Amino acid sequence: MQTPQVVVVGSANADLVLDIDHRPAPGETVIGSDVVTTPGGKGANQAVAAGKVGGAVAFVGCVGDDDHGALLRDSLSSAGVDLTDLRTVDAPTGTATIMVTPDGENSIIVSPGANRHVTPAMLEETRSSWGAAPVVVLQLEIPVESVAVVATGARGRVVVNAAPAARLGSAVLAAADPLVVNESEAAFLLEDAGAAAGPADDTGATARALLRLGPRSVVLTLGAAGAVVAETRRADADRPSDDVRVGDEVPPADDAAEVVRVPALRVEAVDTTGAGDSFVGALAVELAAGATLERAVRLATRVAAVAVTRRGAQTSFPTLEELERAAT
Ligand code: ADP
């Protein structure tokens, strides 16, 4: 197995998906469809996405000694992910029970289970795998203190996907390069910090406001509208002359931030579950290969565009060959 270039530290869940006519009211019982069980959890999703696009990836996390744990192991190892530090612990594998109503809206109950065992102590024991990795990827479905241990202890580049929305300490924010958030997570972080988000239609201003919270760079994802990249202007930024800039650069305001918009690909979206996770996994692989953040976001955008055209999370993520086919 190759030395991992990307180490994802995070959650693994079984997604238990069922259709219901309507959400149960208090005290009510509703009959749902058969349950469809698929491998999920933000951390495992990101590792699978990264492995499928050809990255040398390892996953650090915990599952239970049960069928759901086996399902996750299978999915991760089929994507070529190194599972040396995926532990089997004495707790049920985490689950996300996802109830889908006919209008397509989801109601989700997450039971963390084994993910609670991704503790600071466990991360100290596995430091040899994430401590020196070129790129480490974090999300917020494991204990916050564990996120902080890795964010502050990693020597490589740290990608922090602040999802689901939760408070981040200043040390985690300062380590994030980039901080990756969608619009609702961005709104949460800015409100939590008491910072103004800027006008709702000015996503460049929102990305700049996020940059002022302390991360080294920001990627704000906007669903079908693509993504905005904000970075502190680097003196040594070198751009290949043939790099066609599809997006329009927003001129910097009071600070030395460079903000670039990367449009999404126009596709027929069928299921956006895991879109953000496929985006983060692909982004990490491209950063580990030495790409600029903007270039990495362009690859991530292509990967996520394929993912939304297919059902499911991990099952919908494209391989490198599928990505190349989709582009022609
Ligand atoms: P999340 O899934 O975390 O809520 P977003 O909805 O912002 O995040 O989606 C993440 C990325 O997935 C977007 O930046 C975009 O590149 C891609 N994406 C999401 N929805 C679509 C869509 N309908 N069409 C094309 N690309 C999409």
PDB file of C-alpha atoms in Angstrom, residues 39-314:
ATOM      1  CA  PRO A  39     -22.433   3.380   3.799  1.00  0.00           C
ATOM      2  CA  GLY A  40     -22.137   7.020   4.873  1.00  0.00           C
ATOM      3  CA  GLY A  41     -20.852   9.443   7.493  1.00  0.00           C
ATOM      4  CA  LYS A  42     -18.981  12.541   6.412  1.00  0.00           C
ATOM      5  CA  GLY A  43     -15.512  11.212   7.174  1.00  0.00           C
ATOM      6  CA  ALA A  44     -15.999   7.866   5.421  1.00  0.00           C
ATOM      7  CA  ASN A  45     -17.702   9.619   2.479  1.00  0.00           C
ATOM      8  CA  GLN A  46     -14.757  11.970   2.044  1.00  0.00           C
ATOM      9  CA  ALA A  47     -12.224   9.135   2.262  1.00  0.00           C
ATOM     10  CA  VAL A  48     -14.128   7.082  -0.328  1.00  0.00           C
ATOM     11  CA  ALA A  49     -14.417  10.101  -2.653  1.00  0.00           C
ATOM     12  CA  ALA A  50     -10.679  10.726  -2.335  1.00  0.00           C
ATOM     13  CA  GLY A  51      -9.800   7.060  -2.899  1.00  0.00           C
ATOM     14  CA  LYS A  52     -12.052   6.760  -5.947  1.00  0.00           C
ATOM     15  CA  VAL A  53     -10.326   9.641  -7.730  1.00  0.00           C
ATOM     16  CA  GLY A  54      -7.015   7.868  -7.236  1.00  0.00           C
ATOM     17  CA  GLY A  55      -5.646   9.418  -4.056  1.00  0.00           C
ATOM     18  CA  ALA A  56      -3.425   7.457  -1.644  1.00  0.00           C
ATOM     19  CA  VAL A  57      -5.810   7.786   1.296  1.00  0.00           C
ATOM     20  CA  ALA A  58      -6.062   6.516   4.861  1.00  0.00           C
ATOM     21  CA  PHE A  59      -9.078   6.750   7.164  1.00  0.00           C
ATOM     22  CA  VAL A  60      -8.827   7.137  10.941  1.00  0.00           C
ATOM     23  CA  GLY A  61     -12.077   6.395  12.758  1.00  0.00           C
ATOM     24  CA  CYS A  62     -14.171   3.850  14.668  1.00  0.00           C
ATOM     25  CA  VAL A  63     -16.942   1.402  13.815  1.00  0.00           C
ATOM     26  CA  GLY A  64     -18.699  -1.306  15.818  1.00  0.00           C
ATOM     27  CA  ASP A  65     -18.367  -5.089  15.531  1.00  0.00           C
ATOM     28  CA  ASP A  66     -21.598  -5.374  13.535  1.00  0.00           C
ATOM     29  CA  ASP A  67     -23.019  -5.554   9.998  1.00  0.00           C
ATOM     30  CA  HIS A  68     -22.917  -1.780   9.591  1.00  0.00           C
ATOM     31  CA  GLY A  69     -19.230  -1.734  10.483  1.00  0.00           C
ATOM     32  CA  ALA A  70     -18.585  -4.455   7.892  1.00  0.00           C
ATOM     33  CA  LEU A  71     -20.519  -2.450   5.273  1.00  0.00           C
ATOM     34  CA  LEU A  72     -18.310   0.582   5.912  1.00  0.00           C
ATOM     35  CA  ARG A  73     -15.099  -1.433   5.834  1.00  0.00           C
ATOM     36  CA  ASP A  74     -16.129  -2.931   2.505  1.00  0.00           C
ATOM     37  CA  SER A  75     -16.977   0.390   0.930  1.00  0.00           C
ATOM     38  CA  LEU A  76     -13.774   2.069   2.146  1.00  0.00           C
ATOM     39  CA  SER A  77     -11.518  -0.788   1.116  1.00  0.00           C
ATOM     40  CA  SER A  78     -13.184  -1.071  -2.323  1.00  0.00           C
ATOM     41  CA  ALA A  79     -12.163   2.565  -2.817  1.00  0.00           C
ATOM     42  CA  GLY A  80      -8.572   1.629  -1.942  1.00  0.00           C
ATOM     43  CA  VAL A  81      -8.569   3.395   1.436  1.00  0.00           C
ATOM     44  CA  ASP A  82      -5.929   2.261   3.963  1.00  0.00           C
ATOM     45  CA  LEU A  83      -7.818   1.055   7.065  1.00  0.00           C
ATOM     46  CA  THR A  84      -4.882   0.407   9.413  1.00  0.00           C
ATOM     47  CA  ASP A  85      -6.343   2.951  11.854  1.00  0.00           C
ATOM     48  CA  LEU A  86     -10.028   2.155  11.454  1.00  0.00           C
ATOM     49  CA  ARG A  87     -10.783   0.652  14.847  1.00  0.00           C
ATOM     50  CA  THR A  88     -13.527  -1.745  15.806  1.00  0.00           C
ATOM     51  CA  VAL A  89     -14.785  -0.682  19.239  1.00  0.00           C
ATOM     52  CA  ASP A  90     -17.325  -1.867  21.789  1.00  0.00           C
ATOM     53  CA  ALA A  91     -20.221   0.303  20.593  1.00  0.00           C
ATOM     54  CA  PRO A  92     -22.658   0.100  17.696  1.00  0.00           C
ATOM     55  CA  THR A  93     -21.532   1.613  14.400  1.00  0.00           C
ATOM     56  CA  GLY A  94     -22.922   5.152  14.066  1.00  0.00           C
ATOM     57  CA  THR A  95     -26.162   5.489  12.132  1.00  0.00           C
ATOM     58  CA  ALA A  96     -28.034   8.251  10.375  1.00  0.00           C
ATOM     59  CA  THR A  97     -31.734   7.469  10.071  1.00  0.00           C
ATOM     60  CA  ILE A  98     -32.900   9.521   7.103  1.00  0.00           C
ATOM     61  CA  MET A  99     -36.643   9.920   6.612  1.00  0.00           C
ATOM     62  CA  VAL A 100     -37.611  11.263   3.219  1.00  0.00           C
ATOM     63  CA  THR A 101     -41.064  12.805   2.664  1.00  0.00           C
ATOM     64  CA  PRO A 102     -42.714  12.980  -0.794  1.00  0.00           C
ATOM     65  CA  ASP A 103     -41.600  16.629  -1.214  1.00  0.00           C
ATOM     66  CA  GLY A 104     -37.985  15.342  -1.139  1.00  0.00           C
ATOM     67  CA  GLU A 105     -37.220  16.923   2.247  1.00  0.00           C
ATOM     68  CA  ASN A 106     -35.121  14.899   4.715  1.00  0.00           C
ATOM     69  CA  SER A 107     -35.435  14.592   8.477  1.00  0.00           C
ATOM     70  CA  ILE A 108     -32.315  12.994   9.921  1.00  0.00           C
ATOM     71  CA  ILE A 109     -31.491  11.460  13.297  1.00  0.00           C
ATOM     72  CA  VAL A 110     -27.788  10.771  13.845  1.00  0.00           C
ATOM     73  CA  SER A 111     -26.762   8.258  16.509  1.00  0.00           C
ATOM     74  CA  PRO A 112     -22.965   8.700  16.869  1.00  0.00           C
ATOM     75  CA  GLY A 113     -22.293   5.278  18.469  1.00  0.00           C
ATOM     76  CA  ALA A 114     -18.705   4.230  17.719  1.00  0.00           C
ATOM     77  CA  ASN A 115     -17.811   7.715  16.453  1.00  0.00           C
ATOM     78  CA  ARG A 116     -17.757   8.827  20.109  1.00  0.00           C
ATOM     79  CA  HIS A 117     -14.702   6.596  20.490  1.00  0.00           C
ATOM     80  CA  VAL A 118     -12.639   8.817  18.199  1.00  0.00           C
ATOM     81  CA  THR A 119     -11.263  10.479  21.316  1.00  0.00           C
ATOM     82  CA  PRO A 120      -8.152  12.619  21.865  1.00  0.00           C
ATOM     83  CA  ALA A 121      -6.526   9.511  23.434  1.00  0.00           C
ATOM     84  CA  MET A 122      -7.264   7.395  20.348  1.00  0.00           C
ATOM     85  CA  LEU A 123      -5.834  10.154  18.167  1.00  0.00           C
ATOM     86  CA  GLU A 124      -2.656  10.324  20.247  1.00  0.00           C
ATOM     87  CA  GLU A 125      -2.264   6.583  19.645  1.00  0.00           C
ATOM     88  CA  THR A 126      -2.708   7.001  15.881  1.00  0.00           C
ATOM     89  CA  ARG A 127      -0.606  10.160  15.539  1.00  0.00           C
ATOM     90  CA  SER A 128       1.931   8.338  13.350  1.00  0.00           C
ATOM     91  CA  SER A 129      -0.660   8.086  10.591  1.00  0.00           C
ATOM     92  CA  TRP A 130      -2.032  11.667  10.569  1.00  0.00           C
ATOM     93  CA  GLY A 131       0.779  13.656  12.215  1.00  0.00           C
ATOM     94  CA  ALA A 132       3.025  13.928   9.186  1.00  0.00           C
ATOM     95  CA  ALA A 133       0.529  13.363   6.344  1.00  0.00           C
ATOM     96  CA  PRO A 134       0.771  15.996   3.577  1.00  0.00           C
ATOM     97  CA  VAL A 135      -2.994  16.676   3.836  1.00  0.00           C
ATOM     98  CA  VAL A 136      -5.315  15.901   6.759  1.00  0.00           C
ATOM     99  CA  VAL A 137      -9.097  16.239   6.413  1.00  0.00           C
ATOM    100  CA  LEU A 138     -11.466  16.905   9.320  1.00  0.00           C
ATOM    101  CA  GLN A 139     -15.228  17.331   9.719  1.00  0.00           C
ATOM    102  CA  LEU A 140     -17.367  17.802  12.839  1.00  0.00           C
ATOM    103  CA  GLU A 141     -19.126  14.438  13.432  1.00  0.00           C
ATOM    104  CA  ILE A 142     -16.504  13.346  15.994  1.00  0.00           C
ATOM    105  CA  PRO A 143     -15.948  15.005  19.410  1.00  0.00           C
ATOM    106  CA  VAL A 144     -14.825  18.648  19.037  1.00  0.00           C
ATOM    107  CA  GLU A 145     -11.833  18.144  21.316  1.00  0.00           C
ATOM    108  CA  SER A 146     -10.633  15.399  18.959  1.00  0.00           C
ATOM    109  CA  VAL A 147     -10.911  17.757  15.996  1.00  0.00           C
ATOM    110  CA  ALA A 148      -8.773  20.241  17.917  1.00  0.00           C
ATOM    111  CA  VAL A 149      -6.051  17.653  18.675  1.00  0.00           C
ATOM    112  CA  VAL A 150      -5.614  16.867  14.989  1.00  0.00           C
ATOM    113  CA  ALA A 151      -6.017  20.422  13.680  1.00  0.00           C
ATOM    114  CA  THR A 152      -3.348  21.748  16.014  1.00  0.00           C
ATOM    115  CA  GLY A 153      -1.081  18.682  15.954  1.00  0.00           C
ATOM    116  CA  ALA A 154      -0.885  17.956  12.221  1.00  0.00           C
ATOM    117  CA  ARG A 155       2.256  19.088  10.451  1.00  0.00           C
ATOM    118  CA  GLY A 156       0.688  18.911   6.993  1.00  0.00           C
ATOM    119  CA  ARG A 157      -2.042  21.004   5.406  1.00  0.00           C
ATOM    120  CA  VAL A 158      -5.343  20.787   7.309  1.00  0.00           C
ATOM    121  CA  VAL A 159      -8.659  20.868   5.441  1.00  0.00           C
ATOM    122  CA  VAL A 160     -11.478  21.615   7.895  1.00  0.00           C
ATOM    123  CA  ASN A 161     -14.992  20.935   6.649  1.00  0.00           C
ATOM    124  CA  ALA A 162     -17.048  22.621   9.388  1.00  0.00           C
ATOM    125  CA  ALA A 163     -20.036  20.323   8.926  1.00  0.00           C
ATOM    126  CA  PRO A 164     -22.472  19.773  10.505  1.00  0.00           C
ATOM    127  CA  ALA A 165     -22.448  23.352  11.773  1.00  0.00           C
ATOM    128  CA  ALA A 166     -20.846  23.638  15.205  1.00  0.00           C
ATOM    129  CA  ARG A 167     -18.671  26.106  17.086  1.00  0.00           C
ATOM    130  CA  LEU A 168     -14.979  25.999  16.155  1.00  0.00           C
ATOM    131  CA  GLY A 169     -12.237  27.114  18.519  1.00  0.00           C
ATOM    132  CA  SER A 170      -9.838  29.783  17.284  1.00  0.00           C
ATOM    133  CA  ALA A 171      -6.966  27.246  17.126  1.00  0.00           C
ATOM    134  CA  VAL A 172      -8.948  25.014  14.745  1.00  0.00           C
ATOM    135  CA  LEU A 173      -9.942  28.007  12.633  1.00  0.00           C
ATOM    136  CA  ALA A 174      -6.340  29.213  12.470  1.00  0.00           C
ATOM    137  CA  ALA A 175      -5.183  25.785  11.230  1.00  0.00           C
ATOM    138  CA  ALA A 176      -7.813  25.499   8.484  1.00  0.00           C
ATOM    139  CA  ASP A 177      -6.343  25.777   4.978  1.00  0.00           C
ATOM    140  CA  PRO A 178      -8.973  25.796   3.652  1.00  0.00           C
ATOM    141  CA  LEU A 179     -12.067  26.039   5.838  1.00  0.00           C
ATOM    142  CA  VAL A 180     -14.785  24.462   3.661  1.00  0.00           C
ATOM    143  CA  VAL A 181     -18.411  25.356   4.408  1.00  0.00           C
ATOM    144  CA  ASN A 182     -21.752  25.529   2.642  1.00  0.00           C
ATOM    145  CA  GLU A 183     -23.959  28.594   2.975  1.00  0.00           C
ATOM    146  CA  SER A 184     -25.825  27.530   6.112  1.00  0.00           C
ATOM    147  CA  GLU A 185     -22.614  26.489   7.888  1.00  0.00           C
ATOM    148  CA  ALA A 186     -21.087  29.849   6.890  1.00  0.00           C
ATOM    149  CA  ALA A 187     -24.080  31.701   8.331  1.00  0.00           C
ATOM    150  CA  PHE A 188     -23.770  29.724  11.564  1.00  0.00           C
ATOM    151  CA  LEU A 189     -20.040  30.439  11.992  1.00  0.00           C
ATOM    152  CA  LEU A 190     -20.421  34.147  11.232  1.00  0.00           C
ATOM    153  CA  GLU A 191     -23.380  34.537  13.575  1.00  0.00           C
ATOM    154  CA  ASP A 192     -21.566  32.593  16.296  1.00  0.00           C
ATOM    155  CA  ALA A 193     -18.611  34.969  15.964  1.00  0.00           C
ATOM    156  CA  GLY A 194     -20.921  38.003  15.949  1.00  0.00           C
ATOM    157  CA  ALA A 195     -19.618  38.923  12.475  1.00  0.00           C
ATOM    158  CA  ALA A 196     -21.671  40.441   9.672  1.00  0.00           C
ATOM    159  CA  ALA A 197     -22.167  38.121   6.700  1.00  0.00           C
ATOM    160  CA  GLY A 198     -22.601  40.927   4.181  1.00  0.00           C
ATOM    161  CA  PRO A 199     -25.579  41.181   1.838  1.00  0.00           C
ATOM    162  CA  ALA A 200     -27.192  37.770   1.156  1.00  0.00           C
ATOM    163  CA  ASP A 201     -26.458  37.976  -2.570  1.00  0.00           C
ATOM    164  CA  ASP A 202     -22.791  38.911  -2.075  1.00  0.00           C
ATOM    165  CA  THR A 203     -21.123  35.548  -1.528  1.00  0.00           C
ATOM    166  CA  GLY A 204     -17.716  37.137  -2.119  1.00  0.00           C
ATOM    167  CA  ALA A 205     -18.318  39.318   0.944  1.00  0.00           C
ATOM    168  CA  THR A 206     -19.384  36.251   2.935  1.00  0.00           C
ATOM    169  CA  ALA A 207     -16.198  34.410   1.947  1.00  0.00           C
ATOM    170  CA  ARG A 208     -14.125  37.460   2.958  1.00  0.00           C
ATOM    171  CA  ALA A 209     -15.953  37.670   6.278  1.00  0.00           C
ATOM    172  CA  LEU A 210     -15.135  33.987   6.892  1.00  0.00           C
ATOM    173  CA  LEU A 211     -11.480  34.659   6.082  1.00  0.00           C
ATOM    174  CA  ARG A 212     -11.459  37.330   8.786  1.00  0.00           C
ATOM    175  CA  LEU A 213     -12.397  34.636  11.358  1.00  0.00           C
ATOM    176  CA  GLY A 214      -8.818  33.363  11.027  1.00  0.00           C
ATOM    177  CA  PRO A 215      -8.516  30.459   8.559  1.00  0.00           C
ATOM    178  CA  ARG A 216      -5.680  30.597   6.045  1.00  0.00           C
ATOM    179  CA  SER A 217      -8.138  30.139   3.184  1.00  0.00           C
ATOM    180  CA  VAL A 218     -11.853  29.610   2.623  1.00  0.00           C
ATOM    181  CA  VAL A 219     -13.975  27.607   0.195  1.00  0.00           C
ATOM    182  CA  LEU A 220     -17.663  28.519   0.359  1.00  0.00           C
ATOM    183  CA  THR A 221     -19.788  26.001  -1.562  1.00  0.00           C
ATOM    184  CA  LEU A 222     -23.016  27.214  -3.130  1.00  0.00           C
ATOM    185  CA  GLY A 223     -24.734  24.081  -4.452  1.00  0.00           C
ATOM    186  CA  ALA A 224     -25.710  24.490  -8.123  1.00  0.00           C
ATOM    187  CA  ALA A 225     -24.120  27.959  -8.056  1.00  0.00           C
ATOM    188  CA  GLY A 226     -20.629  26.519  -7.533  1.00  0.00           C
ATOM    189  CA  ALA A 227     -18.103  27.770  -5.016  1.00  0.00           C
ATOM    190  CA  VAL A 228     -16.176  30.844  -3.941  1.00  0.00           C
ATOM    191  CA  VAL A 229     -12.504  30.635  -2.979  1.00  0.00           C
ATOM    192  CA  ALA A 230     -11.009  33.296  -0.708  1.00  0.00           C
ATOM    193  CA  GLU A 231      -7.328  33.415   0.115  1.00  0.00           C
ATOM    194  CA  THR A 232      -5.003  35.912   1.595  1.00  0.00           C
ATOM    195  CA  ARG A 233      -3.062  37.185  -1.401  1.00  0.00           C
ATOM    196  CA  ARG A 234       0.226  35.291  -1.568  1.00  0.00           C
ATOM    197  CA  ALA A 235       3.171  37.150  -3.051  1.00  0.00           C
ATOM    198  CA  ASP A 236       4.466  34.013  -4.717  1.00  0.00           C
ATOM    199  CA  ALA A 237       1.138  33.027  -6.307  1.00  0.00           C
ATOM    200  CA  ASP A 238       2.032  31.773  -9.730  1.00  0.00           C
ATOM    201  CA  ARG A 239      -0.694  31.069 -12.238  1.00  0.00           C
ATOM    202  CA  PRO A 240      -0.114  29.195 -15.464  1.00  0.00           C
ATOM    203  CA  SER A 241      -0.838  31.561 -18.345  1.00  0.00           C
ATOM    204  CA  ASP A 242      -3.236  29.071 -19.958  1.00  0.00           C
ATOM    205  CA  ASP A 243      -5.406  28.895 -16.865  1.00  0.00           C
ATOM    206  CA  VAL A 244      -8.708  30.136 -18.277  1.00  0.00           C
ATOM    207  CA  ARG A 245     -10.451  32.040 -15.548  1.00  0.00           C
ATOM    208  CA  VAL A 246     -14.099  31.210 -16.051  1.00  0.00           C
ATOM    209  CA  GLY A 247     -15.089  33.009 -12.910  1.00  0.00           C
ATOM    210  CA  ASP A 248     -14.916  36.716 -12.349  1.00  0.00           C
ATOM    211  CA  GLU A 249     -12.468  37.929  -9.812  1.00  0.00           C
ATOM    212  CA  VAL A 250     -13.992  40.167  -7.199  1.00  0.00           C
ATOM    213  CA  PRO A 251     -11.637  43.074  -6.505  1.00  0.00           C
ATOM    214  CA  PRO A 252     -10.164  43.001  -3.000  1.00  0.00           C
ATOM    215  CA  ALA A 253     -11.712  45.413  -0.523  1.00  0.00           C
ATOM    216  CA  ASP A 254      -9.966  46.631   2.597  1.00  0.00           C
ATOM    217  CA  ASP A 255      -7.938  43.466   3.073  1.00  0.00           C
ATOM    218  CA  ALA A 256      -5.484  41.667   0.825  1.00  0.00           C
ATOM    219  CA  ALA A 257      -7.891  38.847   0.011  1.00  0.00           C
ATOM    220  CA  GLU A 258      -8.206  37.302  -3.395  1.00  0.00           C
ATOM    221  CA  VAL A 259     -11.697  36.005  -4.114  1.00  0.00           C
ATOM    222  CA  VAL A 260     -12.449  33.793  -7.119  1.00  0.00           C
ATOM    223  CA  ARG A 261     -15.739  32.236  -8.154  1.00  0.00           C
ATOM    224  CA  VAL A 262     -15.748  28.764  -9.628  1.00  0.00           C
ATOM    225  CA  PRO A 263     -19.054  27.921 -11.334  1.00  0.00           C
ATOM    226  CA  ALA A 264     -20.652  24.490 -10.887  1.00  0.00           C
ATOM    227  CA  LEU A 265     -21.076  22.266 -13.920  1.00  0.00           C
ATOM    228  CA  ARG A 266     -24.583  22.284 -15.362  1.00  0.00           C
ATOM    229  CA  VAL A 267     -25.993  18.826 -14.766  1.00  0.00           C
ATOM    230  CA  GLU A 268     -29.348  17.162 -14.130  1.00  0.00           C
ATOM    231  CA  ALA A 269     -29.161  16.736 -10.340  1.00  0.00           C
ATOM    232  CA  VAL A 270     -30.870  13.542  -9.141  1.00  0.00           C
ATOM    233  CA  ASP A 271     -29.638  13.310  -5.534  1.00  0.00           C
ATOM    234  CA  THR A 272     -27.320  15.817  -3.860  1.00  0.00           C
ATOM    235  CA  THR A 273     -26.624  13.568  -0.814  1.00  0.00           C
ATOM    236  CA  GLY A 274     -22.890  13.637  -0.168  1.00  0.00           C
ATOM    237  CA  ALA A 275     -22.183  16.340  -2.788  1.00  0.00           C
ATOM    238  CA  GLY A 276     -20.195  18.361  -0.278  1.00  0.00           C
ATOM    239  CA  ASP A 277     -18.312  15.250   0.893  1.00  0.00           C
ATOM    240  CA  SER A 278     -17.301  14.239  -2.638  1.00  0.00           C
ATOM    241  CA  PHE A 279     -16.145  17.825  -3.153  1.00  0.00           C
ATOM    242  CA  VAL A 280     -13.976  17.809  -0.006  1.00  0.00           C
ATOM    243  CA  GLY A 281     -12.425  14.400  -0.751  1.00  0.00           C
ATOM    244  CA  ALA A 282     -11.450  15.379  -4.288  1.00  0.00           C
ATOM    245  CA  LEU A 283     -10.175  18.766  -3.125  1.00  0.00           C
ATOM    246  CA  ALA A 284      -7.836  17.080  -0.638  1.00  0.00           C
ATOM    247  CA  VAL A 285      -6.369  14.734  -3.272  1.00  0.00           C
ATOM    248  CA  GLU A 286      -5.649  17.609  -5.633  1.00  0.00           C
ATOM    249  CA  LEU A 287      -4.063  19.709  -2.863  1.00  0.00           C
ATOM    250  CA  ALA A 288      -1.865  16.746  -1.894  1.00  0.00           C
ATOM    251  CA  ALA A 289      -0.758  16.558  -5.537  1.00  0.00           C
ATOM    252  CA  GLY A 290       0.458  20.148  -5.246  1.00  0.00           C
ATOM    253  CA  ALA A 291      -2.368  22.016  -6.996  1.00  0.00           C
ATOM    254  CA  THR A 292      -3.276  25.579  -6.085  1.00  0.00           C
ATOM    255  CA  LEU A 293      -6.486  25.889  -4.084  1.00  0.00           C
ATOM    256  CA  GLU A 294      -8.351  27.272  -7.083  1.00  0.00           C
ATOM    257  CA  ARG A 295      -7.291  24.354  -9.293  1.00  0.00           C
ATOM    258  CA  ALA A 296      -8.237  21.901  -6.558  1.00  0.00           C
ATOM    259  CA  VAL A 297     -11.691  23.496  -6.338  1.00  0.00           C
ATOM    260  CA  ARG A 298     -12.122  23.070 -10.096  1.00  0.00           C
ATOM    261  CA  LEU A 299     -11.478  19.311  -9.846  1.00  0.00           C
ATOM    262  CA  ALA A 300     -13.714  19.066  -6.773  1.00  0.00           C
ATOM    263  CA  THR A 301     -16.471  20.826  -8.721  1.00  0.00           C
ATOM    264  CA  ARG A 302     -16.251  18.226 -11.518  1.00  0.00           C
ATOM    265  CA  VAL A 303     -16.338  15.324  -9.055  1.00  0.00           C
ATOM    266  CA  ALA A 304     -19.347  16.737  -7.163  1.00  0.00           C
ATOM    267  CA  ALA A 305     -21.183  17.385 -10.447  1.00  0.00           C
ATOM    268  CA  VAL A 306     -20.983  13.679 -11.324  1.00  0.00           C
ATOM    269  CA  ALA A 307     -21.968  12.696  -7.766  1.00  0.00           C
ATOM    270  CA  VAL A 308     -25.231  14.686  -7.906  1.00  0.00           C
ATOM    271  CA  THR A 309     -26.328  12.939 -11.104  1.00  0.00           C
ATOM    272  CA  ARG A 310     -26.438   9.566  -9.315  1.00  0.00           C
ATOM    273  CA  ARG A 311     -28.323   8.220  -6.293  1.00  0.00           C
ATOM    274  CA  GLY A 312     -26.693   7.683  -2.912  1.00  0.00           C
ATOM    275  CA  ALA A 313     -23.554   9.031  -1.302  1.00  0.00           C
ATOM    276  CA  GLN A 314     -20.456   6.810  -1.597  1.00  0.00           C
TER     277      GLN A 314
END
